[in-house]
PDB file of C-alpha atoms in Angstrom:
ATOM      1  CA  UNK A   1     137.888 367.268-154.401  1.00  0.00           C
ATOM      2  CA  UNK A   2     136.592 369.248-157.359  1.00  0.00           C
ATOM      3  CA  UNK A   3     134.013 367.664-159.630  1.00  0.00           C
ATOM      4  CA  UNK A   4     133.132 369.176-162.976  1.00  0.00           C
ATOM      5  CA  UNK A   5     129.650 369.332-164.493  1.00  0.00           C
ATOM      6  CA  UNK A   6     128.642 365.983-166.001  1.00  0.00           C
ATOM      7  CA  UNK A   7     131.805 364.259-164.820  1.00  0.00           C
ATOM      8  CA  UNK A   8     131.893 360.702-163.485  1.00  0.00           C
ATOM      9  CA  UNK A   9     134.346 360.125-160.651  1.00  0.00           C
ATOM     10  CA  UNK A  10     134.952 356.770-158.975  1.00  0.00           C
ATOM     11  CA  UNK A  11     136.456 356.422-155.524  1.00  0.00           C
ATOM     12  CA  UNK A  12     137.655 352.867-155.050  1.00  0.00           C
ATOM     13  CA  UNK A  13     139.390 350.983-152.327  1.00  0.00           C
ATOM     14  CA  UNK A  14     139.080 347.932-150.146  1.00  0.00           C
ATOM     15  CA  UNK A  15     136.159 347.343-147.807  1.00  0.00           C
ATOM     16  CA  UNK A  16     136.465 349.435-144.670  1.00  0.00           C
ATOM     17  CA  UNK A  17     138.875 352.089-145.981  1.00  0.00           C
ATOM     18  CA  UNK A  18     136.322 354.881-145.589  1.00  0.00           C
ATOM     19  CA  UNK A  19     134.632 355.296-148.975  1.00  0.00           C
ATOM     20  CA  UNK A  20     131.153 355.609-147.433  1.00  0.00           C
ATOM     21  CA  UNK A  21     132.453 357.956-144.749  1.00  0.00           C
ATOM     22  CA  UNK A  22     134.074 360.115-147.422  1.00  0.00           C
ATOM     23  CA  UNK A  23     130.785 360.448-149.348  1.00  0.00           C
ATOM     24  CA  UNK A  24     128.802 361.169-146.197  1.00  0.00           C
ATOM     25  CA  UNK A  25     131.325 363.791-145.061  1.00  0.00           C
ATOM     26  CA  UNK A  26     131.356 365.448-148.473  1.00  0.00           C
ATOM     27  CA  UNK A  27     127.622 365.953-148.343  1.00  0.00           C
ATOM     28  CA  UNK A  28     127.379 366.752-144.644  1.00  0.00           C
ATOM     29  CA  UNK A  29     130.067 369.433-144.751  1.00  0.00           C
ATOM     30  CA  UNK A  30     129.739 370.696-148.303  1.00  0.00           C
ATOM     31  CA  UNK A  31     130.052 374.417-148.909  1.00  0.00           C
ATOM     32  CA  UNK A  32     127.642 374.053-151.819  1.00  0.00           C
ATOM     33  CA  UNK A  33     123.898 374.444-151.572  1.00  0.00           C
ATOM     34  CA  UNK A  34     122.880 371.117-149.980  1.00  0.00           C
ATOM     35  CA  UNK A  35     119.658 371.054-151.990  1.00  0.00           C
ATOM     36  CA  UNK A  36     121.808 370.623-155.108  1.00  0.00           C
ATOM     37  CA  UNK A  37     123.520 367.509-153.742  1.00  0.00           C
ATOM     38  CA  UNK A  38     121.933 364.056-153.768  1.00  0.00           C
ATOM     39  CA  UNK A  39     122.968 360.750-152.214  1.00  0.00           C
ATOM     40  CA  UNK A  40     121.915 357.155-152.887  1.00  0.00           C
ATOM     41  CA  UNK A  41     123.028 354.803-150.108  1.00  0.00           C
ATOM     42  CA  UNK A  42     124.341 351.263-150.537  1.00  0.00           C
ATOM     43  CA  UNK A  43     120.861 349.929-149.771  1.00  0.00           C
ATOM     44  CA  UNK A  44     118.547 352.095-151.886  1.00  0.00           C
ATOM     45  CA  UNK A  45     115.475 350.504-150.289  1.00  0.00           C
ATOM     46  CA  UNK A  46     116.258 352.585-147.168  1.00  0.00           C
ATOM     47  CA  UNK A  47     115.008 355.615-149.091  1.00  0.00           C
ATOM     48  CA  UNK A  48     111.511 354.299-149.781  1.00  0.00           C
ATOM     49  CA  UNK A  49     108.622 355.536-147.619  1.00  0.00           C
ATOM     50  CA  UNK A  50     105.454 354.615-149.547  1.00  0.00           C
ATOM     51  CA  UNK A  51     103.565 351.355-150.072  1.00  0.00           C
ATOM     52  CA  UNK A  52     103.718 351.331-153.881  1.00  0.00           C
ATOM     53  CA  UNK A  53     106.096 352.711-156.453  1.00  0.00           C
ATOM     54  CA  UNK A  54     103.362 355.004-157.812  1.00  0.00           C
ATOM     55  CA  UNK A  55     102.825 356.437-154.316  1.00  0.00           C
ATOM     56  CA  UNK A  56     106.593 356.860-153.872  1.00  0.00           C
ATOM     57  CA  UNK A  57     106.838 358.875-157.080  1.00  0.00           C
ATOM     58  CA  UNK A  58     103.817 361.017-156.183  1.00  0.00           C
ATOM     59  CA  UNK A  59     105.188 361.571-152.649  1.00  0.00           C
ATOM     60  CA  UNK A  60     108.437 362.942-154.084  1.00  0.00           C
ATOM     61  CA  UNK A  61     106.501 365.336-156.331  1.00  0.00           C
ATOM     62  CA  UNK A  62     104.482 366.627-153.355  1.00  0.00           C
ATOM     63  CA  UNK A  63     107.500 366.922-151.035  1.00  0.00           C
ATOM     64  CA  UNK A  64     109.495 368.894-153.582  1.00  0.00           C
ATOM     65  CA  UNK A  65     106.588 370.973-154.860  1.00  0.00           C
ATOM     66  CA  UNK A  66     106.974 369.537-158.349  1.00  0.00           C
ATOM     67  CA  UNK A  67     104.254 369.220-160.973  1.00  0.00           C
ATOM     68  CA  UNK A  68     102.304 365.981-160.665  1.00  0.00           C
ATOM     69  CA  UNK A  69     104.023 363.236-162.656  1.00  0.00           C
ATOM     70  CA  UNK A  70     107.450 364.911-162.756  1.00  0.00           C
ATOM     71  CA  UNK A  71     109.274 362.184-160.822  1.00  0.00           C
ATOM     72  CA  UNK A  72     107.481 359.461-162.783  1.00  0.00           C
ATOM     73  CA  UNK A  73     108.629 361.083-166.026  1.00  0.00           C
ATOM     74  CA  UNK A  74     112.155 361.328-164.619  1.00  0.00           C
ATOM     75  CA  UNK A  75     112.107 357.619-163.816  1.00  0.00           C
ATOM     76  CA  UNK A  76     110.769 356.703-167.245  1.00  0.00           C
ATOM     77  CA  UNK A  77     113.432 358.792-168.957  1.00  0.00           C
ATOM     78  CA  UNK A  78     116.269 357.226-166.951  1.00  0.00           C
ATOM     79  CA  UNK A  79     115.378 353.541-167.065  1.00  0.00           C
ATOM     80  CA  UNK A  80     116.587 351.472-170.006  1.00  0.00           C
ATOM     81  CA  UNK A  81     113.911 349.725-172.073  1.00  0.00           C
ATOM     82  CA  UNK A  82     113.969 346.331-170.364  1.00  0.00           C
ATOM     83  CA  UNK A  83     113.632 347.880-166.919  1.00  0.00           C
ATOM     84  CA  UNK A  84     111.279 350.682-167.973  1.00  0.00           C
ATOM     85  CA  UNK A  85     108.513 348.399-169.182  1.00  0.00           C
ATOM     86  CA  UNK A  86     108.677 346.084-166.162  1.00  0.00           C
ATOM     87  CA  UNK A  87     108.902 348.811-163.516  1.00  0.00           C
ATOM     88  CA  UNK A  88     106.276 351.141-164.930  1.00  0.00           C
ATOM     89  CA  UNK A  89     103.808 348.335-165.624  1.00  0.00           C
ATOM     90  CA  UNK A  90     104.027 347.226-161.977  1.00  0.00           C
ATOM     91  CA  UNK A  91     104.144 350.705-160.381  1.00  0.00           C
ATOM     92  CA  UNK A  92     100.552 350.812-159.105  1.00  0.00           C
ATOM     93  CA  UNK A  93     100.676 347.512-157.217  1.00  0.00           C
ATOM     94  CA  UNK A  94     104.344 346.928-156.382  1.00  0.00           C
ATOM     95  CA  UNK A  95     106.229 348.095-153.320  1.00  0.00           C
ATOM     96  CA  UNK A  96     109.543 349.616-154.403  1.00  0.00           C
ATOM     97  CA  UNK A  97     111.350 347.090-152.194  1.00  0.00           C
ATOM     98  CA  UNK A  98     109.832 344.274-154.307  1.00  0.00           C
ATOM     99  CA  UNK A  99     111.693 345.424-157.414  1.00  0.00           C
ATOM    100  CA  UNK A 100     115.056 343.887-158.262  1.00  0.00           C
ATOM    101  CA  UNK A 101     118.083 345.414-156.545  1.00  0.00           C
ATOM    102  CA  UNK A 102     119.161 347.103-159.762  1.00  0.00           C
ATOM    103  CA  UNK A 103     115.684 348.499-160.386  1.00  0.00           C
ATOM    104  CA  UNK A 104     115.583 349.800-156.799  1.00  0.00           C
ATOM    105  CA  UNK A 105     118.822 351.660-157.468  1.00  0.00           C
ATOM    106  CA  UNK A 106     117.327 353.105-160.664  1.00  0.00           C
ATOM    107  CA  UNK A 107     114.250 354.269-158.748  1.00  0.00           C
ATOM    108  CA  UNK A 108     116.395 355.789-155.991  1.00  0.00           C
ATOM    109  CA  UNK A 109     118.434 357.668-158.589  1.00  0.00           C
ATOM    110  CA  UNK A 110     115.241 358.999-160.219  1.00  0.00           C
ATOM    111  CA  UNK A 111     113.921 360.140-156.825  1.00  0.00           C
ATOM    112  CA  UNK A 112     117.164 362.014-156.212  1.00  0.00           C
ATOM    113  CA  UNK A 113     117.287 363.442-159.739  1.00  0.00           C
ATOM    114  CA  UNK A 114     113.917 365.086-159.057  1.00  0.00           C
ATOM    115  CA  UNK A 115     115.878 367.374-156.714  1.00  0.00           C
ATOM    116  CA  UNK A 116     117.781 368.555-159.823  1.00  0.00           C
ATOM    117  CA  UNK A 117     121.143 367.999-158.137  1.00  0.00           C
ATOM    118  CA  UNK A 118     124.462 369.257-159.411  1.00  0.00           C
ATOM    119  CA  UNK A 119     126.166 366.170-157.953  1.00  0.00           C
ATOM    120  CA  UNK A 120     124.784 362.677-157.384  1.00  0.00           C
ATOM    121  CA  UNK A 121     126.727 360.427-155.009  1.00  0.00           C
ATOM    122  CA  UNK A 122     126.291 356.662-155.123  1.00  0.00           C
ATOM    123  CA  UNK A 123     127.597 354.302-152.473  1.00  0.00           C
ATOM    124  CA  UNK A 124     128.437 350.847-153.870  1.00  0.00           C
ATOM    125  CA  UNK A 125     125.764 351.098-156.609  1.00  0.00           C
ATOM    126  CA  UNK A 126     126.606 347.706-158.138  1.00  0.00           C
ATOM    127  CA  UNK A 127     126.548 345.661-154.930  1.00  0.00           C
ATOM    128  CA  UNK A 128     124.454 342.551-155.484  1.00  0.00           C
ATOM    129  CA  UNK A 129     123.918 343.154-159.211  1.00  0.00           C
ATOM    130  CA  UNK A 130     124.480 340.587-161.930  1.00  0.00           C
ATOM    131  CA  UNK A 131     126.178 341.500-165.214  1.00  0.00           C
ATOM    132  CA  UNK A 132     122.901 342.400-166.953  1.00  0.00           C
ATOM    133  CA  UNK A 133     121.811 344.685-164.132  1.00  0.00           C
ATOM    134  CA  UNK A 134     125.238 346.352-164.093  1.00  0.00           C
ATOM    135  CA  UNK A 135     124.872 347.085-167.807  1.00  0.00           C
ATOM    136  CA  UNK A 136     121.381 348.527-167.281  1.00  0.00           C
ATOM    137  CA  UNK A 137     122.618 350.652-164.368  1.00  0.00           C
ATOM    138  CA  UNK A 138     125.455 351.968-166.545  1.00  0.00           C
ATOM    139  CA  UNK A 139     122.787 353.149-169.003  1.00  0.00           C
ATOM    140  CA  UNK A 140     120.938 354.921-166.181  1.00  0.00           C
ATOM    141  CA  UNK A 141     124.142 356.657-165.091  1.00  0.00           C
ATOM    142  CA  UNK A 142     124.913 357.701-168.673  1.00  0.00           C
ATOM    143  CA  UNK A 143     121.488 359.393-168.787  1.00  0.00           C
ATOM    144  CA  UNK A 144     122.256 361.160-165.510  1.00  0.00           C
ATOM    145  CA  UNK A 145     125.522 362.468-166.960  1.00  0.00           C
ATOM    146  CA  UNK A 146     123.693 363.694-170.063  1.00  0.00           C
ATOM    147  CA  UNK A 147     121.677 366.015-167.815  1.00  0.00           C
ATOM    148  CA  UNK A 148     124.953 367.642-166.724  1.00  0.00           C
ATOM    149  CA  UNK A 149     124.769 366.163-163.241  1.00  0.00           C
ATOM    150  CA  UNK A 150     128.160 365.028-161.974  1.00  0.00           C
ATOM    151  CA  UNK A 151     128.396 361.572-160.416  1.00  0.00           C
ATOM    152  CA  UNK A 152     130.713 360.423-157.672  1.00  0.00           C
ATOM    153  CA  UNK A 153     130.557 356.717-156.867  1.00  0.00           C
ATOM    154  CA  UNK A 154     132.265 354.754-154.127  1.00  0.00           C
ATOM    155  CA  UNK A 155     132.977 351.180-155.142  1.00  0.00           C
ATOM    156  CA  UNK A 156     135.260 348.228-154.787  1.00  0.00           C
ATOM    157  CA  UNK A 157     133.710 346.450-157.801  1.00  0.00           C
ATOM    158  CA  UNK A 158     136.565 346.013-160.296  1.00  0.00           C
ATOM    159  CA  UNK A 159     134.178 345.794-163.276  1.00  0.00           C
ATOM    160  CA  UNK A 160     132.441 349.035-162.313  1.00  0.00           C
ATOM    161  CA  UNK A 161     135.712 350.807-161.534  1.00  0.00           C
ATOM    162  CA  UNK A 162     137.083 349.695-164.900  1.00  0.00           C
ATOM    163  CA  UNK A 163     134.092 351.171-166.737  1.00  0.00           C
ATOM    164  CA  UNK A 164     133.801 354.481-168.525  1.00  0.00           C
ATOM    165  CA  UNK A 165     134.590 357.215-165.975  1.00  0.00           C
ATOM    166  CA  UNK A 166     136.363 360.535-166.226  1.00  0.00           C
ATOM    167  CA  UNK A 167     138.503 359.970-163.139  1.00  0.00           C
ATOM    168  CA  UNK A 168     139.293 357.049-160.862  1.00  0.00           C
ATOM    169  CA  UNK A 169     140.598 357.863-157.398  1.00  0.00           C
ATOM    170  CA  UNK A 170     142.002 355.335-154.941  1.00  0.00           C
ATOM    171  CA  UNK A 171     141.306 355.744-151.234  1.00  0.00           C
ATOM    172  CA  UNK A 172     143.910 354.133-149.004  1.00  0.00           C
ATOM    173  CA  UNK A 173     145.235 355.189-145.621  1.00  0.00           C
ATOM    174  CA  UNK A 174     142.902 358.180-145.561  1.00  0.00           C
ATOM    175  CA  UNK A 175     144.374 359.630-148.761  1.00  0.00           C
ATOM    176  CA  UNK A 176     142.857 359.987-152.240  1.00  0.00           C
ATOM    177  CA  UNK A 177     145.269 359.459-155.136  1.00  0.00           C
TER     178      UNK A 177
END
């Protein structure tokens, strides 16, 4: 599977056909530099290690050797207005897991974008999101694409699959079409 710079590719199929396995295998056995590949799991809260969002952002900066505030700025630049104000205002006192599911996904994407990946993979990014959160997440993903980062998403959400993507691939019987 070739993915071009800034491209959005959706892999869709029924539950249990292997979409998650495909993403995991792509990133486990990629011939590319693994530091340029990023993955956000179905449950983004699994990625969080700190007690507050502010600590989570600072931890990512330290772990990656980034300038202080880099990941925070990344998050602020990615989140749409309605999420940005709420999330940033609460960052000092709120555990990332206490944010809404959509906001957690936005935070997880920002954490991964601090790695400056060439490709960002998302596993079922719209699971559990209402229509408003799906719209906000679409804005986040549009910002990611504007950076030139390609996105590959696994989903069985018809609304998400029917959105604005460069390619839609169906996974069935172990074959992408």
